[in-house]
Amino acid sequence: MSVAMMSEEQREAEFQRRIDSGEVIEPKDWMPERYRKQLIRMMSQHAHSEIVGMLPEGNWITRAPSLARKAILLAKVQDEAGHGLYIYSATETLGIDRAEMINQLHTGKAKYSSIFNYPTLSWADMGAIGWLVDGAAIVNQTALAKCSYGPYSRAMLRICKEENFHNKQGYQLLAYLMRGTKEQQEMAQDAMNRFWWPALMMFGPSDTNSPNSDELMRWKVKLYSNDHLRQRFIDRTVPQAEAIGLRIPDPDLKWNEQTRHYEFGKINWDEFYAVVAGNGPCNHERMSARRKADEEGRWVREAAREYARKKSMVTAA
């Protein structure tokens, strides 16, 4: 029986069968409206995070300590812009216009990653973002590269390759600082102290408090829980920190021989929810910068639309 001839209940059952069997859902396939809305929410938030994430690093391009470091940072910020465009394009396959998504961001209806509402106070923060923030992103995005929605999973394939470059350059930057002067070592440790806990918050609330995880995992948009991904990040990151002499700012951190995982201290979820609600150190600054950029770029978009309109008229004639 074709999907068009099925009842709504039969369609949902067939959709779940396809998900359970590992099939990939494409834009023209039938999907539950809730699946579409959840994808739009998740993918647009991801795209917004890539674009807003350019701001804390772009602030340091003119102050990079060498030409090589400036070139690396320029390339990284450029990559983040591309990631945002990939994911915006993938989200548009679900029937939402990019302008609407951006308006949702600017009006506060849509969210972006809480990590980008923290300030970058020193050059070492560029290393902490590359190593910790992009490292957390890689753990999450390698799983998304196998998610059930085709356009999203394919976008992740290229993004993950570029994020690995970001992660390595961030780690290298901090490793160099840790081999430097006492002041440089202290700067690296200070960046670690400020970004460690916000990086852990990037994976979202604990599984028992995550309102969307069960549904997203049933549809294989998410393949692993927030807590599972957070644990994977900690287990791979702690040995890296120890290798270059950085201390994890968690007095409760310890290795458990039985579970073969690191145990870690309590995350300040009150801080997380405050930042998500718009009360972080840089929420207002980030949104002001994005609205300003959108307004200043309006003439470019209008000129492009007018050019396209006139070109179509000439072609039609």
XYZ file of C-alpha atoms in Angstrom:
317
model
C 0.000 0.000 0.000
C 1.352 3.449 -0.938
C 1.839 6.060 1.770
C -0.806 8.268 0.148
C -3.443 5.563 0.714
C -2.564 4.981 4.380
C -4.276 6.448 7.394
C -2.305 8.837 9.598
C -1.737 6.070 12.132
C -0.488 3.680 9.432
C 1.833 6.350 8.048
C 3.394 6.934 11.452
C 3.844 3.197 11.963
C 5.492 2.839 8.552
C 7.711 5.845 9.258
C 8.855 4.310 12.549
C 9.504 1.004 10.791
C 11.797 2.783 8.345
C 13.611 4.520 11.198
C 14.021 1.267 13.135
C 15.405 -0.510 10.072
C 18.047 2.193 9.626
C 16.646 3.870 6.533
C 17.530 7.497 5.810
C 14.688 9.999 5.554
C 14.895 12.429 2.636
C 13.084 15.778 2.169
C 10.377 14.440 -0.182
C 9.574 11.468 2.047
C 6.494 11.553 4.254
C 7.364 12.413 7.863
C 5.337 13.234 10.996
C 4.903 16.945 11.551
C 6.472 16.571 14.978
C 9.591 15.025 13.406
C 9.845 17.972 11.005
C 9.421 20.541 13.783
C 11.956 18.842 16.035
C 14.479 18.815 13.206
C 13.859 22.493 12.441
C 14.339 23.395 16.097
C 17.516 21.350 16.450
C 19.089 22.165 13.083
C 18.353 25.883 13.205
C 19.821 26.039 16.710
C 22.922 24.314 15.366
C 23.187 26.739 12.435
C 22.714 29.749 14.713
C 25.456 28.410 17.003
C 27.918 28.220 14.119
C 27.220 31.826 13.112
C 27.154 33.311 16.614
C 30.261 31.255 17.392
C 32.236 33.404 14.968
C 31.907 36.421 17.270
C 34.093 35.489 20.279
C 36.922 34.377 17.984
C 36.602 37.129 15.402
C 37.324 39.510 18.251
C 40.928 38.198 18.360
C 41.843 38.141 14.651
C 43.511 41.567 14.737
C 45.317 40.705 17.984
C 46.756 37.313 17.042
C 50.413 37.080 18.174
C 51.807 36.039 14.772
C 50.920 35.992 11.085
C 50.611 32.206 11.183
C 48.189 32.323 14.111
C 46.180 35.033 12.371
C 45.883 32.901 9.225
C 44.770 29.886 11.271
C 42.138 31.903 13.119
C 40.870 33.525 9.920
C 40.474 30.099 8.339
C 38.668 28.802 11.404
C 36.180 31.681 11.554
C 35.577 31.304 7.811
C 34.872 27.605 8.336
C 32.267 28.393 11.004
C 30.436 30.664 8.549
C 30.405 27.835 6.032
C 29.080 25.394 8.612
C 26.208 27.721 9.370
C 25.358 28.004 5.677
C 25.451 24.216 5.187
C 23.030 23.660 8.034
C 20.732 26.555 7.102
C 20.509 25.038 3.609
C 19.802 21.584 5.021
C 17.096 23.020 7.291
C 15.423 24.772 4.357
C 14.696 21.325 2.857
C 12.128 20.982 5.661
C 10.074 23.858 4.269
C 11.232 26.784 6.378
C 12.791 29.917 4.883
C 16.232 31.029 6.044
C 14.991 34.559 6.693
C 12.383 33.135 9.069
C 15.034 31.158 10.935
C 17.227 34.219 11.325
C 14.257 36.282 12.500
C 13.555 33.627 15.139
C 17.148 33.988 16.342
C 16.996 37.788 16.487
C 13.676 37.811 18.335
C 14.855 35.257 20.891
C 12.448 32.519 19.784
C 15.316 30.307 18.623
C 18.344 29.480 20.761
C 22.016 28.861 20.105
C 24.706 27.091 22.134
C 25.123 28.576 25.606
C 28.934 28.395 25.339
C 29.068 31.413 23.028
C 27.668 33.700 25.698
C 30.954 33.625 27.593
C 33.660 36.247 26.955
C 37.076 35.569 25.418
C 39.416 37.412 27.771
C 42.833 36.271 26.555
C 44.596 34.747 23.562
C 44.603 31.393 25.378
C 40.818 31.375 25.057
C 41.286 30.741 21.318
C 42.982 27.507 22.257
C 40.330 26.609 24.838
C 37.549 27.149 22.304
C 39.306 25.117 19.621
C 40.186 22.252 21.954
C 37.283 22.133 24.427
C 34.348 23.740 22.607
C 35.057 22.274 19.180
C 36.112 19.034 20.863
C 32.689 18.799 22.485
C 31.093 19.655 19.136
C 32.980 16.818 17.421
C 31.741 14.264 19.958
C 28.172 15.380 19.269
C 28.478 15.860 15.509
C 30.145 12.564 14.653
C 26.986 10.947 15.995
C 24.814 13.350 13.985
C 26.671 12.277 10.832
C 24.740 9.000 11.170
C 21.355 10.525 12.058
C 18.129 9.598 10.297
C 17.668 12.786 8.252
C 19.760 12.698 5.090
C 20.537 16.390 4.492
C 21.612 16.868 8.117
C 23.795 13.762 8.240
C 25.528 14.647 4.959
C 26.228 18.205 6.110
C 27.902 16.750 9.200
C 30.395 14.727 7.170
C 32.259 17.779 5.909
C 31.732 19.794 9.066
C 33.297 17.089 11.255
C 36.446 17.040 9.112
C 36.877 20.780 9.524
C 36.061 20.673 13.232
C 38.898 18.176 13.691
C 41.264 20.794 12.287
C 39.873 23.353 14.742
C 40.271 20.933 17.630
C 43.899 20.148 16.806
C 44.919 23.776 16.358
C 43.330 24.692 19.686
C 45.136 21.906 21.498
C 48.430 22.837 19.824
C 48.001 26.466 20.859
C 47.550 25.539 24.509
C 50.392 23.005 24.360
C 52.735 25.730 23.126
C 51.641 28.060 25.918
C 52.215 25.329 28.499
C 55.800 25.039 27.271
C 56.259 28.812 27.562
C 56.769 31.275 30.368
C 55.070 31.145 33.744
C 52.699 33.898 32.612
C 51.774 31.945 29.484
C 51.129 28.800 31.514
C 48.920 30.733 33.907
C 47.014 32.223 30.966
C 46.387 28.743 29.532
C 45.241 27.393 32.901
C 42.936 30.371 33.406
C 41.286 29.681 30.033
C 40.882 26.043 31.038
C 39.309 27.033 34.343
C 36.728 29.280 32.666
C 35.745 27.044 29.716
C 35.752 23.549 31.223
C 32.333 23.625 32.882
C 30.550 25.578 30.093
C 31.954 22.998 27.637
C 30.340 20.192 29.659
C 27.048 22.100 29.589
C 27.137 22.115 25.770
C 25.724 18.583 25.702
C 22.524 19.810 27.300
C 20.687 18.833 30.478
C 21.071 15.474 32.152
C 18.977 12.749 30.537
C 16.354 12.866 33.295
C 15.759 16.587 32.621
C 15.980 16.691 28.829
C 12.477 17.233 27.361
C 13.362 16.240 23.788
C 15.986 13.494 24.044
C 13.654 10.461 24.219
C 11.718 11.510 21.140
C 14.827 12.422 19.141
C 16.480 9.124 20.035
C 13.352 7.146 19.070
C 13.556 8.770 15.639
C 17.361 8.332 15.533
C 17.974 12.032 15.076
C 20.096 11.609 18.191
C 21.867 8.267 18.560
C 23.203 8.801 22.079
C 21.962 10.522 25.205
C 23.343 13.818 26.514
C 24.993 12.109 29.473
C 26.592 9.444 27.278
C 28.147 12.058 24.985
C 29.299 14.180 27.928
C 31.023 11.151 29.470
C 32.700 10.324 26.158
C 34.036 13.882 25.938
C 35.411 13.805 29.494
C 37.068 10.412 29.012
C 38.949 11.557 25.909
C 39.786 15.071 27.133
C 41.205 14.455 30.618
C 44.244 12.473 29.375
C 44.914 15.180 26.780
C 44.957 17.834 29.499
C 47.308 15.777 31.644
C 49.671 15.288 28.695
C 50.387 19.025 28.454
C 50.195 19.802 32.171
C 46.773 21.442 32.385
C 44.679 20.822 35.494
C 40.980 20.015 35.192
C 39.147 22.480 37.520
C 37.140 19.740 39.208
C 38.221 18.517 42.674
C 35.820 15.559 42.379
C 37.327 14.250 39.133
C 38.717 10.715 39.475
C 39.184 7.549 37.446
C 36.886 4.634 38.248
C 38.643 1.322 37.564
C 35.392 -0.630 37.625
C 33.432 1.461 35.135
C 36.542 2.498 33.160
C 35.234 6.056 33.104
C 36.057 9.294 34.888
C 33.738 10.386 37.654
C 33.194 14.137 37.776
C 31.661 16.792 39.979
C 28.222 18.349 39.909
C 27.452 20.708 37.021
C 25.904 24.063 37.904
C 22.680 23.714 35.960
C 21.309 26.936 37.452
C 24.031 28.772 35.552
C 23.212 26.860 32.369
C 19.512 27.717 32.463
C 20.291 31.349 33.306
C 22.503 31.644 30.223
C 19.942 29.898 28.011
C 17.297 32.302 29.309
C 19.390 35.257 28.122
C 21.183 36.176 31.335
C 24.718 35.080 30.471
C 27.767 37.382 30.452
C 27.524 38.145 26.713
C 23.950 37.318 25.601
C 23.023 40.939 24.912
C 26.339 41.669 23.202
C 26.064 38.650 20.895
C 22.509 39.412 19.793
C 23.257 43.098 19.311
C 26.155 42.171 17.030
C 24.009 39.768 14.972
C 21.133 42.236 14.589
C 23.575 44.975 13.585
C 25.199 42.739 10.972
C 21.801 41.759 9.596
C 20.702 45.391 9.282
C 23.957 46.554 7.710
C 23.776 43.719 5.176
C 20.213 44.459 4.164
C 21.238 46.551 1.132
C 23.300 43.652 -0.237
C 20.349 41.256 -0.045
C 17.999 43.790 -1.611
C 20.464 44.506 -4.425
C 20.889 40.786 -5.104
C 17.116 40.253 -5.254
C 16.687 43.198 -7.621
C 19.482 41.947 -9.855
C 17.898 38.495 -9.966
C 14.494 40.017 -10.765
C 15.812 42.108 -13.658
C 17.857 39.219 -14.991
C 14.772 36.985 -15.036
C 12.836 39.690 -16.901
C 15.543 39.927 -19.555
C 15.653 36.139 -19.899
C 11.869 35.935 -20.234
C 11.877 38.625 -22.914
